[in-house]
Short mmCIF file of N, CA and C in Angstrom, two decimals:
data_model
loop_
_atom_site.label_atom_id
_atom_site.label_comp_id
_atom_site.label_asym_id
_atom_site.label_seq_id
_atom_site.Cartn_x
_atom_site.Cartn_y
_atom_site.Cartn_z
N MET A 206 0.96 -1.34 0.34
CA MET A 206 -0.27 -0.30 -0.35
C MET A 206 0.90 1.37 0.04
N ASN A 207 0.94 2.60 -0.76
CA ASN A 207 1.42 3.88 -0.79
C ASN A 207 0.81 4.10 0.61
N LYS A 208 2.17 4.42 0.99
CA LYS A 208 2.71 4.98 1.95
C LYS A 208 1.62 6.47 2.15
N ASN A 209 1.13 7.53 1.69
CA ASN A 209 0.62 7.89 1.48
C ASN A 209 -1.10 7.71 2.38
N ILE A 210 -1.55 6.92 1.24
CA ILE A 210 -2.70 6.16 1.79
C ILE A 210 -2.85 5.85 2.78
N LYS A 211 -1.82 4.83 3.42
CA LYS A 211 -1.71 3.96 4.46
C LYS A 211 -1.99 5.29 5.62
N ASN A 212 -1.07 6.19 5.55
CA ASN A 212 -1.52 7.70 6.36
C ASN A 212 -2.66 7.92 6.63
N THR A 213 -3.12 8.17 5.26
CA THR A 213 -4.77 8.73 4.97
C THR A 213 -5.75 8.26 6.15
N ILE A 214 -5.33 6.44 5.88
CA ILE A 214 -6.58 5.72 6.37
C ILE A 214 -6.07 5.33 8.18
N ILE A 215 -5.25 5.65 8.62
CA ILE A 215 -4.61 5.55 9.69
C ILE A 215 -4.93 7.13 10.35
N LYS A 216 -4.67 8.17 9.86
CA LYS A 216 -5.22 9.35 10.23
C LYS A 216 -7.08 9.37 10.39
N TYR A 217 -7.42 8.55 9.18
CA TYR A 217 -8.71 8.62 9.17
C TYR A 217 -9.45 8.04 10.19
N LYS A 218 -8.87 6.97 10.78
CA LYS A 218 -9.59 5.77 11.78
C LYS A 218 -9.48 6.33 12.98
N GLN A 219 -8.11 7.45 13.19
CA GLN A 219 -7.99 8.18 14.09
C GLN A 219 -9.39 9.20 14.58
N LYS A 220 -9.33 9.82 13.41
CA LYS A 220 -10.46 10.44 13.48
C LYS A 220 -12.21 9.91 13.91
N VAL A 221 -12.55 9.00 13.39
CA VAL A 221 -13.71 8.24 13.59
C VAL A 221 -13.61 8.07 14.95
N LYS A 222 -12.43 7.62 15.29
CA LYS A 222 -12.35 6.87 17.18
C LYS A 222 -12.51 8.45 17.76
N ASN A 223 -12.43 9.62 17.43
CA ASN A 223 -12.21 10.94 18.27
C ASN A 223 -13.78 11.44 17.87
N GLY A 224 -14.63 10.40 17.27
CA GLY A 224 -16.15 10.89 17.29
C GLY A 224 -16.07 11.79 16.09
N HIS A 225 -15.58 11.50 14.95
CA HIS A 225 -16.16 12.15 13.69
C HIS A 225 -17.05 11.29 13.31
N ASP A 226 -18.09 11.98 12.53
CA ASP A 226 -19.34 10.87 12.08
C ASP A 226 -18.83 10.84 10.42
N PRO A 227 -18.83 9.75 9.76
CA PRO A 227 -18.16 9.04 8.57
C PRO A 227 -19.50 10.00 7.68
N SER A 228 -20.50 10.19 8.05
CA SER A 228 -21.65 10.57 7.17
C SER A 228 -22.07 12.30 7.40
N SER A 229 -21.33 12.50 8.11
CA SER A 229 -21.71 14.29 8.17
C SER A 229 -21.50 15.36 7.00
N ASN A 230 -22.03 16.56 7.10
CA ASN A 230 -22.05 16.86 5.91
C ASN A 230 -22.34 16.57 4.62
N ASN A 231 -23.38 15.49 4.87
CA ASN A 231 -23.92 14.86 3.27
C ASN A 231 -23.35 13.52 3.25
N ASN A 232 -22.44 13.09 4.05
CA ASN A 232 -21.14 12.44 3.05
C ASN A 232 -20.10 12.81 2.61
N GLU A 233 -19.32 13.88 2.84
CA GLU A 233 -18.78 14.54 2.12
C GLU A 233 -16.82 13.44 2.09
N ASP A 234 -16.70 13.12 3.30
CA ASP A 234 -15.60 12.58 3.34
C ASP A 234 -15.70 11.19 2.34
N LEU A 235 -16.67 10.36 1.59
CA LEU A 235 -17.07 9.59 0.68
C LEU A 235 -16.99 10.20 -0.52
N ILE A 236 -17.35 11.55 -0.55
CA ILE A 236 -17.28 12.04 -2.13
C ILE A 236 -15.95 12.43 -2.07
N TYR A 237 -15.37 12.82 -1.12
CA TYR A 237 -14.04 13.20 -1.18
C TYR A 237 -13.10 12.21 -1.34
N ALA A 238 -13.21 11.27 -1.30
CA ALA A 238 -12.22 9.72 -1.55
C ALA A 238 -12.44 9.18 -2.76
N CYS A 239 -13.99 9.68 -3.22
CA CYS A 239 -13.86 9.49 -4.84
C CYS A 239 -13.49 10.73 -5.58
N LYS A 240 -13.57 11.63 -5.20
CA LYS A 240 -12.92 13.00 -5.81
C LYS A 240 -11.14 12.43 -6.25
N VAL A 241 -10.86 11.69 -5.45
CA VAL A 241 -9.41 11.65 -5.25
C VAL A 241 -8.86 10.19 -5.58
N ASN A 242 -10.17 9.49 -6.23
CA ASN A 242 -9.77 7.72 -6.41
C ASN A 242 -9.21 7.00 -5.62
N ASN A 243 -9.70 7.02 -4.02
CA ASN A 243 -8.83 6.30 -3.18
C ASN A 243 -9.50 5.29 -2.79
N LEU A 244 -9.77 4.17 -3.50
CA LEU A 244 -10.35 2.87 -3.07
C LEU A 244 -10.36 2.71 -1.74
N LYS A 245 -9.48 2.27 -1.19
CA LYS A 245 -9.26 2.20 0.29
C LYS A 245 -9.91 3.01 1.37
N LEU A 246 -9.35 4.44 0.77
CA LEU A 246 -10.43 4.97 2.16
C LEU A 246 -12.26 5.09 1.48
N VAL A 247 -12.72 4.53 0.57
CA VAL A 247 -13.79 4.47 0.11
C VAL A 247 -14.28 3.38 1.13
N ARG A 248 -13.39 2.19 0.75
CA ARG A 248 -14.07 1.03 1.67
C ARG A 248 -14.03 1.17 3.39
N LEU A 249 -12.92 1.82 3.82
CA LEU A 249 -12.98 1.99 4.98
C LEU A 249 -14.75 2.70 4.92
N ILE A 250 -14.57 3.84 4.99
CA ILE A 250 -15.71 5.13 5.02
C ILE A 250 -17.12 4.10 4.93
N LEU A 251 -16.90 3.51 3.96
CA LEU A 251 -18.37 2.10 3.65
C LEU A 251 -18.94 1.40 4.67
N LYS A 252 -17.27 1.01 5.33
CA LYS A 252 -17.73 0.28 6.80
C LYS A 252 -18.95 0.75 7.62
N TYR A 253 -18.68 2.03 7.96
CA TYR A 253 -19.03 2.55 9.11
C TYR A 253 -20.90 2.55 8.36
N LYS A 254 -21.78 1.91 8.90
CA LYS A 254 -23.50 2.15 8.67
C LYS A 254 -24.16 3.35 8.71
N ARG A 255 -23.60 4.76 8.76
CA ARG A 255 -24.09 5.66 8.83
C ARG A 255 -24.27 5.89 7.68
N THR A 256 -23.03 5.58 7.03
CA THR A 256 -22.38 6.18 5.79
C THR A 256 -23.47 6.07 4.72
N ASN A 257 -24.00 6.83 4.08
CA ASN A 257 -24.85 6.72 2.64
C ASN A 257 -24.32 6.93 1.66
N PRO A 258 -24.13 5.82 0.59
CA PRO A 258 -23.56 5.42 -0.85
C PRO A 258 -24.03 6.41 -2.06
N SER A 259 -25.64 6.65 -1.30
CA SER A 259 -26.70 7.36 -2.61
C SER A 259 -26.60 8.70 -2.14
N ALA A 260 -25.47 9.36 -1.36
CA ALA A 260 -25.95 10.48 -0.60
C ALA A 260 -25.98 11.48 -1.89
N ASN A 261 -26.28 13.03 -1.65
CA ASN A 261 -25.95 13.98 -2.85
C ASN A 261 -25.74 13.46 -4.19
N ASN A 262 -27.44 13.02 -4.45
CA ASN A 262 -27.52 12.41 -5.64
C ASN A 262 -26.61 11.38 -6.10
N ASN A 263 -26.36 10.33 -5.55
CA ASN A 263 -25.28 9.79 -6.21
C ASN A 263 -23.78 10.10 -6.46
N GLU A 264 -23.42 10.90 -5.78
CA GLU A 264 -22.08 11.89 -6.37
C GLU A 264 -21.13 11.17 -6.78
N ALA A 265 -20.89 10.47 -5.13
CA ALA A 265 -19.66 9.46 -5.22
C ALA A 265 -19.74 8.40 -6.49
N LEU A 266 -20.75 7.85 -6.66
CA LEU A 266 -20.84 6.84 -7.89
C LEU A 266 -20.21 7.47 -9.35
N ILE A 267 -21.52 8.76 -9.08
CA ILE A 267 -20.95 10.04 -10.60
C ILE A 267 -19.37 9.99 -10.68
N LEU A 268 -18.76 10.34 -9.63
CA LEU A 268 -17.38 11.00 -9.55
C LEU A 268 -16.65 9.30 -10.30
N ALA A 269 -16.93 8.54 -10.07
CA ALA A 269 -16.31 7.44 -10.01
C ALA A 269 -16.26 7.13 -11.54
N ILE A 270 -17.75 7.64 -12.14
CA ILE A 270 -17.95 7.28 -13.91
C ILE A 270 -17.02 7.67 -14.19
N LYS A 271 -17.28 8.94 -13.80
CA LYS A 271 -16.30 10.26 -15.14
C LYS A 271 -14.96 10.14 -14.75
N LYS A 272 -14.53 9.53 -14.04
CA LYS A 272 -13.18 9.11 -13.75
C LYS A 272 -12.32 7.88 -14.43
N SER A 273 -13.51 7.26 -14.57
CA SER A 273 -13.13 6.08 -15.24
C SER A 273 -12.73 5.05 -14.37
N ASN A 274 -13.09 4.98 -12.84
CA ASN A 274 -12.43 4.48 -12.14
C ASN A 274 -12.87 2.91 -12.13
N ILE A 275 -13.13 1.94 -12.80
CA ILE A 275 -13.19 0.61 -13.10
C ILE A 275 -13.83 0.07 -11.30
N SER A 276 -13.03 -0.21 -10.48
CA SER A 276 -12.78 -0.64 -9.69
C SER A 276 -13.48 0.00 -8.65
N LEU A 277 -13.47 1.20 -8.07
CA LEU A 277 -14.40 2.02 -7.45
C LEU A 277 -15.97 2.17 -7.81
N VAL A 278 -16.29 1.94 -9.12
CA VAL A 278 -17.27 1.89 -9.78
C VAL A 278 -18.28 0.44 -9.19
N LYS A 279 -17.43 -0.49 -9.14
CA LYS A 279 -17.74 -1.79 -9.07
C LYS A 279 -17.87 -2.09 -7.56
N PHE A 280 -17.17 -1.33 -6.52
CA PHE A 280 -17.52 -0.73 -5.36
C PHE A 280 -18.48 -0.73 -5.14
N LEU A 281 -18.71 0.50 -5.36
CA LEU A 281 -19.50 1.44 -5.22
C LEU A 281 -21.24 0.70 -5.31
N LEU A 282 -21.07 0.26 -6.78
CA LEU A 282 -22.26 -1.27 -7.13
C LEU A 282 -22.63 -2.22 -6.33
N SER A 283 -21.82 -2.04 -5.99
CA SER A 283 -22.01 -3.86 -4.88
C SER A 283 -22.61 -3.47 -3.62
N ASP A 284 -22.43 -2.41 -3.06
CA ASP A 284 -22.85 -1.40 -1.93
C ASP A 284 -24.72 -1.69 -2.23
N ASN A 285 -25.53 -2.88 -1.20
CA ASN A 285 -26.71 -2.83 -1.19
C ASN A 285 -27.17 -1.82 -0.84
N ARG A 286 -26.56 -0.61 -0.48
CA ARG A 286 -27.68 0.61 0.09
C ARG A 286 -27.73 1.31 -0.37
N LEU A 287 -26.60 1.15 -2.02
CA LEU A 287 -26.62 2.16 -3.15
C LEU A 287 -28.04 2.08 -3.86
N ILE A 288 -28.65 3.52 -3.57
CA ILE A 288 -30.10 3.32 -4.42
C ILE A 288 -29.98 4.38 -5.71
N ILE A 289 -30.22 3.68 -7.06
CA ILE A 289 -30.26 4.16 -8.52
C ILE A 289 -31.46 4.92 -8.74
N PRO A 290 -31.65 6.23 -8.52
CA PRO A 290 -32.79 6.50 -9.31
C PRO A 290 -32.91 6.79 -10.71
N SER A 291 -34.25 6.90 -11.07
CA SER A 291 -35.07 6.69 -12.36
C SER A 291 -33.78 7.66 -13.30
N ASN A 292 -33.97 8.46 -12.16
CA ASN A 292 -33.21 9.48 -13.53
C ASN A 292 -31.11 9.71 -13.56
N PHE A 293 -30.91 8.48 -13.29
CA PHE A 293 -29.18 8.29 -13.13
C PHE A 293 -29.13 7.87 -14.48
N TYR A 294 -29.71 7.86 -15.64
CA TYR A 294 -29.04 7.23 -16.80
C TYR A 294 -28.53 8.32 -17.59
N GLU A 295 -28.33 9.30 -17.37
CA GLU A 295 -27.68 10.59 -18.15
C GLU A 295 -26.24 10.37 -17.48
N ALA A 296 -25.99 9.81 -16.36
CA ALA A 296 -25.09 9.90 -15.31
C ALA A 296 -24.01 8.73 -16.47
N ILE A 297 -24.11 7.82 -16.62
CA ILE A 297 -23.54 6.80 -17.82
C ILE A 297 -23.37 7.42 -19.22
N GLY A 298 -23.59 8.89 -19.11
CA GLY A 298 -23.22 9.26 -20.65
C GLY A 298 -22.22 9.24 -20.66
N SER A 299 -21.24 9.81 -19.07
CA SER A 299 -19.95 9.80 -19.53
C SER A 299 -18.79 8.78 -19.60
N ALA A 300 -19.27 7.72 -19.02
CA ALA A 300 -18.75 6.60 -19.43
C ALA A 300 -18.77 6.20 -21.15
N CYS A 301 -20.13 6.47 -21.77
CA CYS A 301 -20.30 5.98 -23.17
C CYS A 301 -19.67 7.48 -23.60
N LEU A 302 -19.36 8.28 -23.55
CA LEU A 302 -18.28 9.38 -24.18
C LEU A 302 -16.75 8.96 -23.96
N GLU A 303 -16.62 8.31 -22.92
CA GLU A 303 -15.41 7.98 -22.93
C GLU A 303 -14.60 6.81 -23.32
N LYS A 304 -16.08 5.74 -23.81
CA LYS A 304 -15.75 4.77 -24.92
C LYS A 304 -15.36 3.77 -23.98
N ASN A 305 -15.62 3.63 -22.79
CA ASN A 305 -15.08 2.86 -21.41
C ASN A 305 -16.23 2.06 -21.22
N LEU A 306 -16.03 0.60 -22.19
CA LEU A 306 -16.80 -0.65 -22.09
C LEU A 306 -17.22 -1.22 -20.76
N GLU A 307 -16.11 -1.16 -20.11
CA GLU A 307 -16.45 -2.37 -18.72
C GLU A 307 -17.52 -1.30 -17.55
N ILE A 308 -17.06 -0.03 -18.05
CA ILE A 308 -18.44 0.76 -16.67
C ILE A 308 -19.63 0.59 -17.32
N ILE A 309 -19.76 0.84 -18.83
CA ILE A 309 -21.15 0.54 -19.50
C ILE A 309 -21.80 -1.00 -18.60
N GLN A 310 -20.75 -2.20 -19.42
CA GLN A 310 -21.27 -3.27 -19.00
C GLN A 310 -21.54 -3.72 -17.65
N LEU A 311 -21.07 -2.77 -16.44
CA LEU A 311 -21.50 -2.68 -15.25
C LEU A 311 -22.61 -2.21 -15.06
N PHE A 312 -22.86 -1.34 -15.23
CA PHE A 312 -24.15 -0.43 -15.75
C PHE A 312 -25.30 -1.12 -16.21
N LEU A 313 -24.81 -2.13 -17.60
CA LEU A 313 -25.96 -3.08 -18.18
C LEU A 313 -26.40 -4.20 -17.57
N ASP A 314 -25.44 -4.76 -16.46
CA ASP A 314 -25.60 -5.67 -15.57
C ASP A 314 -26.18 -5.33 -14.51
N ASP A 315 -26.38 -4.14 -14.25
CA ASP A 315 -26.59 -4.07 -13.09
C ASP A 315 -28.14 -4.25 -12.40
N TYR A 316 -28.64 -5.23 -11.22
CA TYR A 316 -30.11 -5.83 -11.33
C TYR A 316 -31.05 -4.79 -10.41
N ARG A 317 -30.21 -3.25 -10.73
CA ARG A 317 -31.42 -2.31 -10.25
C ARG A 317 -32.48 -1.75 -10.86
N ILE A 318 -31.57 -1.71 -12.91
CA ILE A 318 -32.11 -0.57 -13.61
C ILE A 318 -32.85 -1.97 -14.20
N LYS A 319 -34.00 -1.55 -15.00
CA LYS A 319 -34.85 -2.43 -15.99
C LYS A 319 -33.99 -2.57 -17.39
N LEU A 320 -33.70 -3.20 -18.23
CA LEU A 320 -32.61 -4.04 -19.21
C LEU A 320 -32.90 -2.58 -20.10
N THR A 321 -34.58 -2.98 -20.69
CA THR A 321 -35.28 -1.69 -21.82
C THR A 321 -34.86 -0.58 -21.53
N ASN A 322 -34.89 0.26 -20.22
CA ASN A 322 -34.61 1.92 -20.08
C ASN A 322 -33.06 1.49 -20.15
N LYS A 323 -32.60 0.62 -19.69
CA LYS A 323 -30.89 1.04 -19.74
C LYS A 323 -30.60 1.64 -21.23
N ILE A 324 -30.95 0.83 -22.06
CA ILE A 324 -30.37 0.48 -23.51
C ILE A 324 -30.93 1.91 -24.18
N TYR A 325 -32.29 2.28 -24.30
CA TYR A 325 -32.65 3.21 -24.80
C TYR A 325 -31.97 4.55 -24.14
N THR A 326 -31.49 4.62 -23.01
CA THR A 326 -31.11 5.79 -22.05
C THR A 326 -29.85 6.06 -22.90
N ILE A 327 -28.92 5.29 -22.80
CA ILE A 327 -27.36 5.36 -22.86
C ILE A 327 -27.31 5.39 -24.51
N PHE A 328 -28.17 5.09 -25.30
CA PHE A 328 -28.35 5.05 -26.56
C PHE A 328 -27.61 6.62 -27.17
N PRO A 329 -28.13 7.40 -27.03
CA PRO A 329 -27.82 9.18 -27.52
C PRO A 329 -26.49 9.03 -26.97
N TYR A 330 -25.69 8.42 -25.92
CA TYR A 330 -24.16 8.96 -25.51
C TYR A 330 -23.30 7.95 -26.42
N ILE A 331 -23.73 6.77 -26.86
CA ILE A 331 -22.95 5.58 -27.31
C ILE A 331 -22.21 5.98 -29.09
N ASN A 332 -21.38 5.94 -29.47
CA ASN A 332 -20.93 5.60 -30.54
C ASN A 332 -21.28 3.96 -31.30
N TYR A 333 -20.78 4.08 -32.62
CA TYR A 333 -21.37 2.89 -33.08
C TYR A 333 -21.12 1.34 -32.73
N ASP A 334 -19.72 1.54 -32.67
CA ASP A 334 -19.57 0.02 -32.23
C ASP A 334 -19.44 -0.33 -30.55
N ILE A 335 -19.99 0.72 -30.24
CA ILE A 335 -20.25 0.23 -28.69
C ILE A 335 -21.89 -0.03 -28.89
N LYS A 336 -22.96 0.65 -29.93
CA LYS A 336 -23.73 -0.02 -29.35
C LYS A 336 -24.24 -1.44 -30.33
N ILE A 337 -23.58 -1.29 -31.00
CA ILE A 337 -23.24 -3.13 -31.46
C ILE A 337 -22.93 -3.83 -30.57
N LYS A 338 -21.99 -3.56 -29.70
CA LYS A 338 -21.93 -4.34 -28.61
C LYS A 338 -22.85 -4.59 -27.76
N VAL A 339 -23.41 -3.75 -27.51
CA VAL A 339 -24.46 -3.56 -26.54
C VAL A 339 -25.66 -4.59 -27.14
N LEU A 340 -26.36 -3.99 -28.07
CA LEU A 340 -27.19 -5.20 -28.87
C LEU A 340 -26.80 -6.76 -28.78
N ILE A 341 -26.03 -6.64 -29.15
CA ILE A 341 -25.07 -8.06 -28.93
C ILE A 341 -25.30 -8.91 -27.66
N ASP A 342 -24.29 -8.39 -26.66
CA ASP A 342 -24.45 -8.67 -25.52
C ASP A 342 -26.15 -8.85 -24.97
N THR A 343 -26.83 -8.04 -25.44
CA THR A 343 -28.23 -7.79 -25.01
C THR A 343 -29.09 -9.19 -25.74
N GLU A 344 -28.41 -8.85 -26.89
CA GLU A 344 -29.39 -10.35 -27.68
C GLU A 344 -29.23 -11.73 -26.95
N ILE A 345 -27.75 -11.88 -26.77
CA ILE A 345 -27.42 -12.85 -25.99
C ILE A 345 -28.33 -13.33 -24.81
N ARG A 346 -27.62 -12.57 -23.86
CA ARG A 346 -28.71 -12.10 -22.31
C ARG A 346 -30.23 -12.84 -22.88
N LYS A 347 -30.67 -12.11 -23.96
CA LYS A 347 -31.87 -12.65 -23.99
C LYS A 347 -32.02 -14.08 -24.12
N ASN A 348 -31.32 -14.34 -24.97
CA ASN A 348 -31.19 -15.75 -25.63
C ASN A 348 -31.11 -16.63 -24.12
N ILE A 349 -30.14 -16.31 -23.98
CA ILE A 349 -29.89 -17.24 -22.50
C ILE A 349 -31.02 -17.59 -21.37
N ILE A 350 -31.56 -16.28 -21.27
CA ILE A 350 -32.92 -16.36 -20.13
C ILE A 350 -33.62 -16.90 -20.85
N SER A 351 -33.88 -16.77 -22.40
CA SER A 351 -35.26 -17.50 -22.61
C SER A 351 -35.10 -19.48 -22.95
N ASN A 352 -33.94 -19.41 -23.00
CA ASN A 352 -33.47 -20.88 -23.07
C ASN A 352 -33.82 -21.82 -21.57
N LEU A 353 -33.19 -20.80 -20.88
CA LEU A 353 -33.31 -21.28 -19.13
C LEU A 353 -34.57 -21.46 -18.75
N THR A 354 -35.44 -20.48 -19.18
CA THR A 354 -36.64 -20.12 -19.01
C THR A 354 -37.33 -21.50 -19.76
N ASP A 355 -37.15 -21.98 -20.94
CA ASP A 355 -37.68 -22.93 -21.36
C ASP A 355 -37.72 -23.92 -21.08
N LYS A 356 -36.70 -24.42 -20.63
CA LYS A 356 -35.92 -25.66 -19.85
C LYS A 356 -36.96 -25.38 -18.71
N VAL A 357 -36.78 -24.50 -17.69
CA VAL A 357 -37.44 -24.78 -16.15
C VAL A 357 -38.95 -25.20 -16.87
N SER A 358 -39.95 -24.69 -17.59
CA SER A 358 -40.88 -25.25 -17.90
C SER A 358 -41.26 -26.43 -18.65
N SER A 359 -40.27 -27.03 -19.01
CA SER A 359 -40.85 -27.97 -20.21
C SER A 359 -40.22 -29.39 -18.95
#
């Protein structure tokens, strides 16, 4: 672990031990940790139950997407406390503009968002090559689900 990151973690733990609330100021600590791409600090902050990963209109997740930090996006999406609102689709536009297929795929795979809504909403943001990949992946996924459903009902 980088010495600066290690020192930051140690200082933060001490700060919390001394009474600091990780969720204070609308989860400002979490947002800061995402701004500086510090996944270890994000993990630590989210260990505290008071911390809300959806705070400030999902600012932490939006920052991670805009910075193309796949590990951070993946980690934030894995938190069951994260609530993705219906107007969130535009945020994925930055990943599409950056042609970041891995983040687009994470977004497409997220169980909290309906597949049809995802595809139609992000299409204006993505180029032709990515549209083809999304359509192919989506069609493959539909076929797999359809085949599994047929087998279960047989």
